[in-house]
Amino acid sequence: MTGVGLFDSFELGDLQLPNRIVMSPLTRNRVVPGEDAPRDIVAEHYSQRASAGLLITEGVVVSAGGRGYVSTPGIYSDRQVNAWRTVVDRVHDSGGRIMSQLWHVGRMSHPMFLDGYSAPVGPSPIQADAKVYLPHGSTRPHLPRELTTAEIGAIVEDFGGAARNARLAGFDGVEIHGSNGYLIDQFLHDGSNSRTDRYGGAIENRARLALEIVDAVTREFPASRVGMRIAPVSTHNDMTDSDPQSLFEYVVTELGRRGIGFIDVIEGQLGGSREFGQLDYVRLRELFGGAYISSNGHDRESAANMLASGSADLVSFGRAFIANPDLVERLRRGSDLNEPERSTFYFGGPRGYTDYPQSVMA
């Protein structure tokens, strides 16, 4: 389908989206440390942005063992589920639709975040050349411990349990976080996965965890209410692969066979250039067959062009939504956008989170 625009409606399975503008998942570190549950300002933040066709939450960790950042939320305890129910209710009361992004950081962690000061886990004992952020500065991620096959099965169950909790909290669906150098991505890429068992080596093996997680999650939500975020060529958090085209052609084909609702594709380098190199994103879209969200660095013009050309069904915005709760209306009117205040991206309270002006909608 070509010739569509940002403000045309879209049917994502049985979920009716009033426009094709998606709010990207954005980690903002605004939860209460120790509880890992969203507080009232989180509900306010998302409800302010409910005019988006679809909101996707910040990464929400599926278990205590999946943590790797200060003040990020989980969805594995009753307290967390109840807190998220408040967020979801506020968004629905404001007319919005919201999905939870399910997350396990894998090797991108440090013992201080984990019970018993234990080592983080990953597909292989390969330390990432990246940074994790502690309460008082940053450091390199700890050397991970290689997961056993039994532990991998338990993590699959954690994702299924998190999806069940997301359903109980009232979310409209879930996005599985398969990008940005976190656990699923670590299994996918051969630069971080040197296993020789059924979860390593051949592409089919490296994709096994991702697909088992999808199968677990779709037992809790209809497949049309499930998506996966992928980043085929981004090197964020030390991701490399010898043949990303073949890898992600296989992944999206298998996701399409499972009938999930969408793939959310970070095109190019996360937070950087949208240059695609040799990767054929059009081919990925064709092989998947479901809804395609184009992500990474869009402005109004590039987003409109993606939709008009038929290159995407939906387009996501990240930083623009940080500073413009009324982004949909500003884009509709061609109004100037507020500039985000970078110093407030992470941590803190209402400043830079719920206090950006919404004069366009006044």
Short mmCIF file of C-alpha atoms in Angstrom, two decimals:
data_model
loop_
_atom_site.label_atom_id
_atom_site.label_comp_id
_atom_site.label_asym_id
_atom_site.label_seq_id
_atom_site.Cartn_x
_atom_site.Cartn_y
_atom_site.Cartn_z
CA MET A 1 0.00 0.00 0.00
CA THR A 2 1.48 3.34 -1.03
CA GLY A 3 0.45 6.94 -0.83
CA VAL A 4 -0.49 6.85 2.86
CA GLY A 5 0.39 9.61 5.29
CA LEU A 6 1.36 10.09 8.91
CA PHE A 7 -2.19 10.83 9.96
CA ASP A 8 -3.93 7.95 8.22
CA SER A 9 -5.29 5.21 10.44
CA PHE A 10 -3.82 1.71 10.53
CA GLU A 11 -5.14 -1.68 11.58
CA LEU A 12 -2.54 -3.56 13.58
CA GLY A 13 -4.39 -6.84 13.71
CA ASP A 14 -7.52 -6.02 15.70
CA LEU A 15 -5.94 -2.91 17.23
CA GLN A 16 -7.08 0.29 15.55
CA LEU A 17 -4.42 2.99 15.41
CA PRO A 18 -5.67 6.52 14.62
CA ASN A 19 -2.37 7.51 13.00
CA ARG A 20 0.93 5.95 11.96
CA ILE A 21 3.12 7.71 14.49
CA VAL A 22 4.73 5.46 17.10
CA MET A 23 6.48 6.61 20.25
CA SER A 24 9.76 4.69 20.48
CA PRO A 25 10.79 2.94 23.69
CA LEU A 26 12.89 5.42 25.67
CA THR A 27 14.74 4.59 28.87
CA ARG A 28 14.30 7.54 31.25
CA ASN A 29 15.29 6.10 34.67
CA ARG A 30 12.34 7.57 36.57
CA VAL A 31 11.31 4.64 38.77
CA VAL A 32 11.90 4.27 42.50
CA PRO A 33 15.23 2.48 43.10
CA GLY A 34 14.76 -0.78 44.98
CA GLU A 35 11.16 -1.21 43.85
CA ASP A 36 11.73 -1.06 40.09
CA ALA A 37 8.11 0.02 39.69
CA PRO A 38 6.83 3.10 37.83
CA ARG A 39 5.67 6.01 39.94
CA ASP A 40 2.94 8.59 39.32
CA ILE A 41 5.01 10.80 37.03
CA VAL A 42 5.55 7.83 34.71
CA ALA A 43 1.79 7.54 34.27
CA GLU A 44 1.64 11.29 33.64
CA HIS A 45 4.46 11.11 31.09
CA TYR A 46 2.83 8.42 28.98
CA SER A 47 -0.70 9.80 29.22
CA GLN A 48 0.55 13.19 27.96
CA ARG A 49 1.70 11.43 24.79
CA ALA A 50 -1.40 9.29 24.26
CA SER A 51 -2.23 10.94 20.91
CA ALA A 52 0.45 8.76 19.28
CA GLY A 53 -0.93 5.95 17.20
CA LEU A 54 0.94 3.60 19.51
CA LEU A 55 3.10 4.08 22.61
CA ILE A 56 5.84 1.56 23.34
CA THR A 57 7.22 1.78 26.85
CA GLU A 58 10.81 1.98 27.91
CA GLY A 59 12.48 -1.39 28.34
CA VAL A 60 10.83 -3.32 31.19
CA VAL A 61 12.97 -6.09 32.65
CA VAL A 62 11.42 -9.54 32.79
CA SER A 63 13.27 -10.75 35.90
CA ALA A 64 15.60 -9.61 38.64
CA GLY A 65 18.41 -11.32 36.75
CA GLY A 66 17.73 -9.19 33.67
CA ARG A 67 18.64 -5.86 35.27
CA GLY A 68 21.55 -3.69 34.21
CA TYR A 69 20.68 -0.03 34.83
CA VAL A 70 19.73 2.14 37.78
CA SER A 71 16.07 3.10 38.19
CA THR A 72 14.65 1.04 35.35
CA PRO A 73 11.30 -0.74 35.74
CA GLY A 74 10.43 -4.41 35.92
CA ILE A 75 7.25 -6.42 35.42
CA TYR A 76 7.94 -9.54 37.48
CA SER A 77 6.37 -8.63 40.85
CA ASP A 78 2.81 -7.88 41.97
CA ARG A 79 3.88 -4.38 43.01
CA GLN A 80 5.23 -3.70 39.53
CA VAL A 81 2.15 -5.09 37.79
CA ASN A 82 -0.13 -2.92 39.93
CA ALA A 83 1.98 0.17 39.22
CA TRP A 84 1.92 -0.51 35.48
CA ARG A 85 -1.86 -0.96 35.64
CA THR A 86 -2.08 2.65 36.82
CA VAL A 87 0.05 3.76 33.85
CA VAL A 88 -2.02 1.78 31.35
CA ASP A 89 -5.30 3.06 32.79
CA ARG A 90 -4.13 6.66 32.50
CA VAL A 91 -3.14 6.13 28.86
CA HIS A 92 -6.43 4.43 28.01
CA ASP A 93 -8.41 7.14 29.78
CA SER A 94 -6.56 9.64 27.55
CA GLY A 95 -7.54 7.70 24.42
CA GLY A 96 -4.20 6.00 23.80
CA ARG A 97 -2.84 2.54 23.09
CA ILE A 98 0.27 1.25 24.87
CA MET A 99 2.52 -1.79 24.66
CA SER A 100 5.23 -2.91 27.07
CA GLN A 101 8.75 -3.57 25.79
CA LEU A 102 10.05 -6.77 27.41
CA TRP A 103 13.78 -6.63 28.17
CA HIS A 104 16.69 -8.68 29.50
CA VAL A 105 20.07 -6.94 29.34
CA GLY A 106 22.19 -10.12 29.37
CA ARG A 107 25.91 -9.29 29.51
CA MET A 108 25.26 -5.52 29.61
CA SER A 109 25.25 -5.48 33.38
CA HIS A 110 27.36 -5.43 36.53
CA PRO A 111 27.26 -7.52 39.73
CA MET A 112 25.97 -4.55 41.73
CA PHE A 113 22.62 -4.90 39.95
CA LEU A 114 22.29 -8.65 40.53
CA ASP A 115 21.38 -10.75 43.55
CA GLY A 116 24.38 -12.02 45.46
CA TYR A 117 26.71 -9.73 43.51
CA SER A 118 26.74 -12.42 40.83
CA ALA A 119 28.16 -12.13 37.33
CA PRO A 120 25.79 -11.15 34.53
CA VAL A 121 24.88 -13.82 32.00
CA GLY A 122 25.16 -14.08 28.25
CA PRO A 123 25.43 -16.58 25.42
CA SER A 124 29.21 -16.78 25.82
CA PRO A 125 31.91 -15.45 28.19
CA ILE A 126 32.72 -12.51 25.93
CA GLN A 127 33.00 -9.12 27.62
CA ALA A 128 31.40 -6.20 25.78
CA ASP A 129 33.51 -3.19 24.87
CA ALA A 130 30.81 -0.80 26.04
CA LYS A 131 29.61 1.02 29.16
CA VAL A 132 27.16 0.32 31.93
CA TYR A 133 26.08 3.12 34.22
CA LEU A 134 26.38 2.76 37.98
CA PRO A 135 24.95 5.19 40.56
CA HIS A 136 28.24 7.11 40.62
CA GLY A 137 29.70 6.82 37.14
CA SER A 138 30.17 4.35 34.34
CA THR A 139 32.30 1.27 33.84
CA ARG A 140 32.80 -1.55 31.38
CA PRO A 141 30.26 -4.38 31.69
CA HIS A 142 31.44 -7.31 33.78
CA LEU A 143 32.66 -10.47 32.07
CA PRO A 144 29.50 -12.55 31.62
CA ARG A 145 28.96 -16.14 32.64
CA GLU A 146 27.81 -18.46 29.85
CA LEU A 147 24.21 -19.57 30.29
CA THR A 148 23.45 -23.26 30.53
CA THR A 149 20.67 -24.66 28.36
CA ALA A 150 18.50 -25.11 31.46
CA GLU A 151 19.00 -21.45 32.36
CA ILE A 152 18.08 -20.43 28.83
CA GLY A 153 14.81 -22.31 29.23
CA ALA A 154 14.15 -20.45 32.47
CA ILE A 155 14.71 -17.11 30.73
CA VAL A 156 12.22 -18.08 28.03
CA GLU A 157 9.73 -18.76 30.83
CA ASP A 158 10.57 -15.36 32.35
CA PHE A 159 9.57 -13.66 29.10
CA GLY A 160 6.34 -15.65 29.03
CA GLY A 161 5.63 -14.70 32.62
CA ALA A 162 6.37 -11.04 31.89
CA ALA A 163 3.95 -11.15 28.95
CA ARG A 164 1.31 -12.64 31.25
CA ASN A 165 1.91 -9.82 33.73
CA ALA A 166 1.69 -7.25 30.93
CA ARG A 167 -1.69 -8.70 29.98
CA LEU A 168 -2.84 -8.55 33.61
CA ALA A 169 -1.72 -4.91 33.77
CA GLY A 170 -3.95 -4.15 30.77
CA PHE A 171 -1.31 -3.49 28.12
CA ASP A 172 -2.54 -3.64 24.52
CA GLY A 173 0.37 -5.87 23.58
CA VAL A 174 4.11 -6.29 23.96
CA GLU A 175 7.27 -5.62 22.01
CA ILE A 176 10.13 -8.05 22.59
CA HIS A 177 13.44 -6.19 22.89
CA GLY A 178 15.68 -7.97 20.40
CA SER A 179 18.08 -5.11 19.64
CA ASN A 180 20.72 -2.72 20.98
CA GLY A 181 23.16 -5.33 22.24
CA TYR A 182 20.96 -6.90 24.92
CA LEU A 183 20.39 -10.59 25.57
CA ILE A 184 18.43 -11.63 22.48
CA ASP A 185 20.70 -9.56 20.25
CA GLN A 186 23.75 -11.13 21.92
CA PHE A 187 22.51 -14.59 20.94
CA LEU A 188 21.74 -13.49 17.38
CA HIS A 189 25.12 -11.97 16.52
CA ASP A 190 28.15 -14.19 16.00
CA GLY A 191 30.43 -11.49 17.47
CA SER A 192 28.94 -12.18 20.91
CA ASN A 193 27.84 -15.81 20.53
CA SER A 194 30.55 -18.44 20.24
CA ARG A 195 28.49 -21.36 21.54
CA THR A 196 28.74 -24.79 19.97
CA ASP A 197 25.42 -26.21 21.21
CA ARG A 198 21.89 -25.80 19.82
CA TYR A 199 21.98 -22.06 20.64
CA GLY A 200 25.17 -21.26 18.75
CA GLY A 201 26.96 -21.64 15.45
CA ALA A 202 24.49 -21.76 12.56
CA ILE A 203 22.03 -18.91 12.10
CA GLU A 204 19.13 -21.23 12.92
CA ASN A 205 20.72 -21.98 16.28
CA ARG A 206 21.60 -18.39 17.14
CA ALA A 207 18.00 -17.36 16.40
CA ARG A 208 16.55 -20.14 18.53
CA LEU A 209 16.30 -18.12 21.75
CA ALA A 210 14.50 -15.24 20.03
CA LEU A 211 11.98 -17.58 18.46
CA GLU A 212 11.40 -19.59 21.63
CA ILE A 213 10.69 -16.31 23.42
CA VAL A 214 8.21 -15.32 20.71
CA ASP A 215 6.47 -18.69 21.10
CA ALA A 216 6.25 -18.19 24.88
CA VAL A 217 4.93 -14.64 24.57
CA THR A 218 2.32 -15.53 21.96
CA ARG A 219 0.86 -18.03 24.39
CA GLU A 220 -0.10 -15.00 26.51
CA PHE A 221 -1.07 -12.47 23.81
CA PRO A 222 -2.57 -12.98 20.35
CA ALA A 223 0.30 -12.99 17.86
CA SER A 224 -1.06 -9.82 16.24
CA ARG A 225 -0.48 -7.99 19.56
CA VAL A 226 3.21 -8.98 19.68
CA GLY A 227 6.17 -7.34 17.96
CA MET A 228 9.95 -7.52 18.04
CA ARG A 229 12.52 -4.75 17.82
CA ILE A 230 15.66 -5.58 15.83
CA ALA A 231 18.76 -3.63 14.82
CA PRO A 232 20.43 -5.51 11.95
CA VAL A 233 23.51 -3.32 11.46
CA SER A 234 23.79 -1.21 14.61
CA THR A 235 27.03 -1.81 16.51
CA HIS A 236 25.61 -0.34 19.74
CA ASN A 237 26.91 -2.15 22.83
CA ASP A 238 29.60 -3.92 20.79
CA MET A 239 27.39 -5.85 18.36
CA THR A 240 28.97 -7.35 15.24
CA ASP A 241 27.97 -10.07 12.81
CA SER A 242 29.71 -11.58 9.80
CA ASP A 243 26.54 -11.77 7.67
CA PRO A 244 23.69 -9.62 9.01
CA GLN A 245 21.65 -9.87 5.79
CA SER A 246 21.37 -13.65 5.98
CA LEU A 247 20.86 -13.57 9.73
CA PHE A 248 17.97 -11.14 9.70
CA GLU A 249 16.38 -12.57 6.57
CA TYR A 250 16.08 -15.82 8.50
CA VAL A 251 14.84 -14.09 11.66
CA VAL A 252 12.11 -12.04 9.99
CA THR A 253 10.98 -15.00 7.88
CA GLU A 254 10.48 -17.06 11.03
CA LEU A 255 8.73 -14.16 12.77
CA GLY A 256 6.41 -13.87 9.78
CA ARG A 257 5.61 -17.58 9.96
CA ARG A 258 4.55 -17.08 13.54
CA GLY A 259 2.21 -14.27 12.48
CA ILE A 260 3.38 -11.64 14.92
CA GLY A 261 1.97 -8.18 14.39
CA PHE A 262 5.05 -6.13 13.62
CA ILE A 263 8.78 -5.75 13.50
CA ASP A 264 10.27 -2.49 14.78
CA VAL A 265 13.47 -2.03 12.78
CA ILE A 266 16.29 0.30 13.79
CA GLU A 267 17.67 1.26 10.40
CA GLY A 268 21.34 2.20 10.50
CA GLN A 269 23.25 3.03 13.68
CA LEU A 270 21.16 3.50 16.81
CA GLY A 271 21.05 7.24 17.51
CA GLY A 272 23.32 7.89 14.54
CA SER A 273 23.45 7.62 10.78
CA ARG A 274 20.58 6.04 8.90
CA GLU A 275 23.00 4.91 6.19
CA PHE A 276 22.11 1.32 5.55
CA GLY A 277 25.37 0.02 4.10
CA GLN A 278 24.68 -3.14 2.15
CA LEU A 279 21.64 -4.26 4.14
CA ASP A 280 18.42 -4.64 2.14
CA TYR A 281 15.61 -3.49 4.45
CA VAL A 282 13.05 -3.75 1.64
CA ARG A 283 13.81 -7.47 1.47
CA LEU A 284 13.31 -7.80 5.22
CA ARG A 285 9.91 -6.17 4.96
CA GLU A 286 8.88 -8.43 2.08
CA LEU A 287 9.98 -11.59 3.89
CA PHE A 288 8.24 -10.64 7.13
CA GLY A 289 4.89 -9.79 5.57
CA GLY A 290 3.42 -8.06 8.63
CA ALA A 291 3.52 -4.44 9.76
CA TYR A 292 6.90 -2.73 9.50
CA ILE A 293 7.89 0.11 11.85
CA SER A 294 10.77 2.23 10.56
CA SER A 295 12.86 3.56 13.44
CA ASN A 296 15.89 5.77 14.02
CA GLY A 297 16.32 9.49 13.57
CA HIS A 298 13.18 10.39 11.66
CA ASP A 299 11.88 13.91 11.20
CA ARG A 300 8.54 14.86 9.67
CA GLU A 301 9.84 14.78 6.09
CA SER A 302 11.70 11.48 6.29
CA ALA A 303 8.80 9.81 8.09
CA ALA A 304 6.29 11.04 5.52
CA ASN A 305 8.54 9.85 2.69
CA MET A 306 8.83 6.37 4.19
CA LEU A 307 5.07 6.03 4.33
CA ALA A 308 4.33 7.61 0.97
CA SER A 309 6.84 5.34 -0.77
CA GLY A 310 5.42 2.23 0.84
CA SER A 311 8.72 1.53 2.64
CA ALA A 312 7.03 1.33 6.04
CA ASP A 313 3.59 1.01 7.61
CA LEU A 314 4.40 2.98 10.75
CA VAL A 315 7.22 5.33 11.76
CA SER A 316 8.61 5.85 15.24
CA PHE A 317 9.88 9.01 16.90
CA GLY A 318 12.05 9.08 20.01
CA ARG A 319 13.68 12.32 21.09
CA ALA A 320 10.99 14.39 19.42
CA PHE A 321 8.45 12.77 21.76
CA ILE A 322 10.63 13.53 24.78
CA ALA A 323 10.25 17.27 24.26
CA ASN A 324 6.86 17.35 22.53
CA PRO A 325 4.03 15.57 24.32
CA ASP A 326 1.73 16.93 21.59
CA LEU A 327 4.04 15.80 18.78
CA VAL A 328 1.22 14.41 16.65
CA GLU A 329 -0.57 17.75 16.56
CA ARG A 330 2.64 19.71 16.01
CA LEU A 331 3.47 17.49 13.03
CA ARG A 332 -0.06 17.86 11.72
CA ARG A 333 0.13 21.65 11.85
CA GLY A 334 3.76 21.91 10.75
CA SER A 335 4.52 23.75 13.99
CA ASP A 336 7.95 24.25 15.51
CA LEU A 337 9.12 21.55 17.88
CA ASN A 338 10.49 22.02 21.38
CA GLU A 339 14.15 21.07 21.68
CA PRO A 340 14.85 18.31 24.23
CA GLU A 341 17.06 19.13 27.20
CA ARG A 342 19.71 16.42 27.12
CA SER A 343 20.75 16.87 30.74
CA THR A 344 17.30 15.62 31.83
CA PHE A 345 17.11 12.54 29.57
CA TYR A 346 18.04 10.21 32.42
CA PHE A 347 17.15 10.26 36.12
CA GLY A 348 15.48 13.02 38.10
CA GLY A 349 11.86 14.03 38.46
CA PRO A 350 9.33 16.05 36.45
CA ARG A 351 11.86 18.41 34.88
CA GLY A 352 12.45 17.35 31.29
CA TYR A 353 9.94 14.55 31.74
CA THR A 354 6.43 15.88 32.31
CA ASP A 355 6.93 19.66 32.11
CA TYR A 356 7.45 20.30 28.39
CA PRO A 357 4.89 22.82 27.07
CA GLN A 358 1.88 21.62 25.09
CA SER A 359 0.79 25.02 23.79
CA VAL A 360 -0.25 23.65 20.40
CA MET A 361 -3.03 21.65 22.06
CA ALA A 362 -4.12 24.44 24.39
#
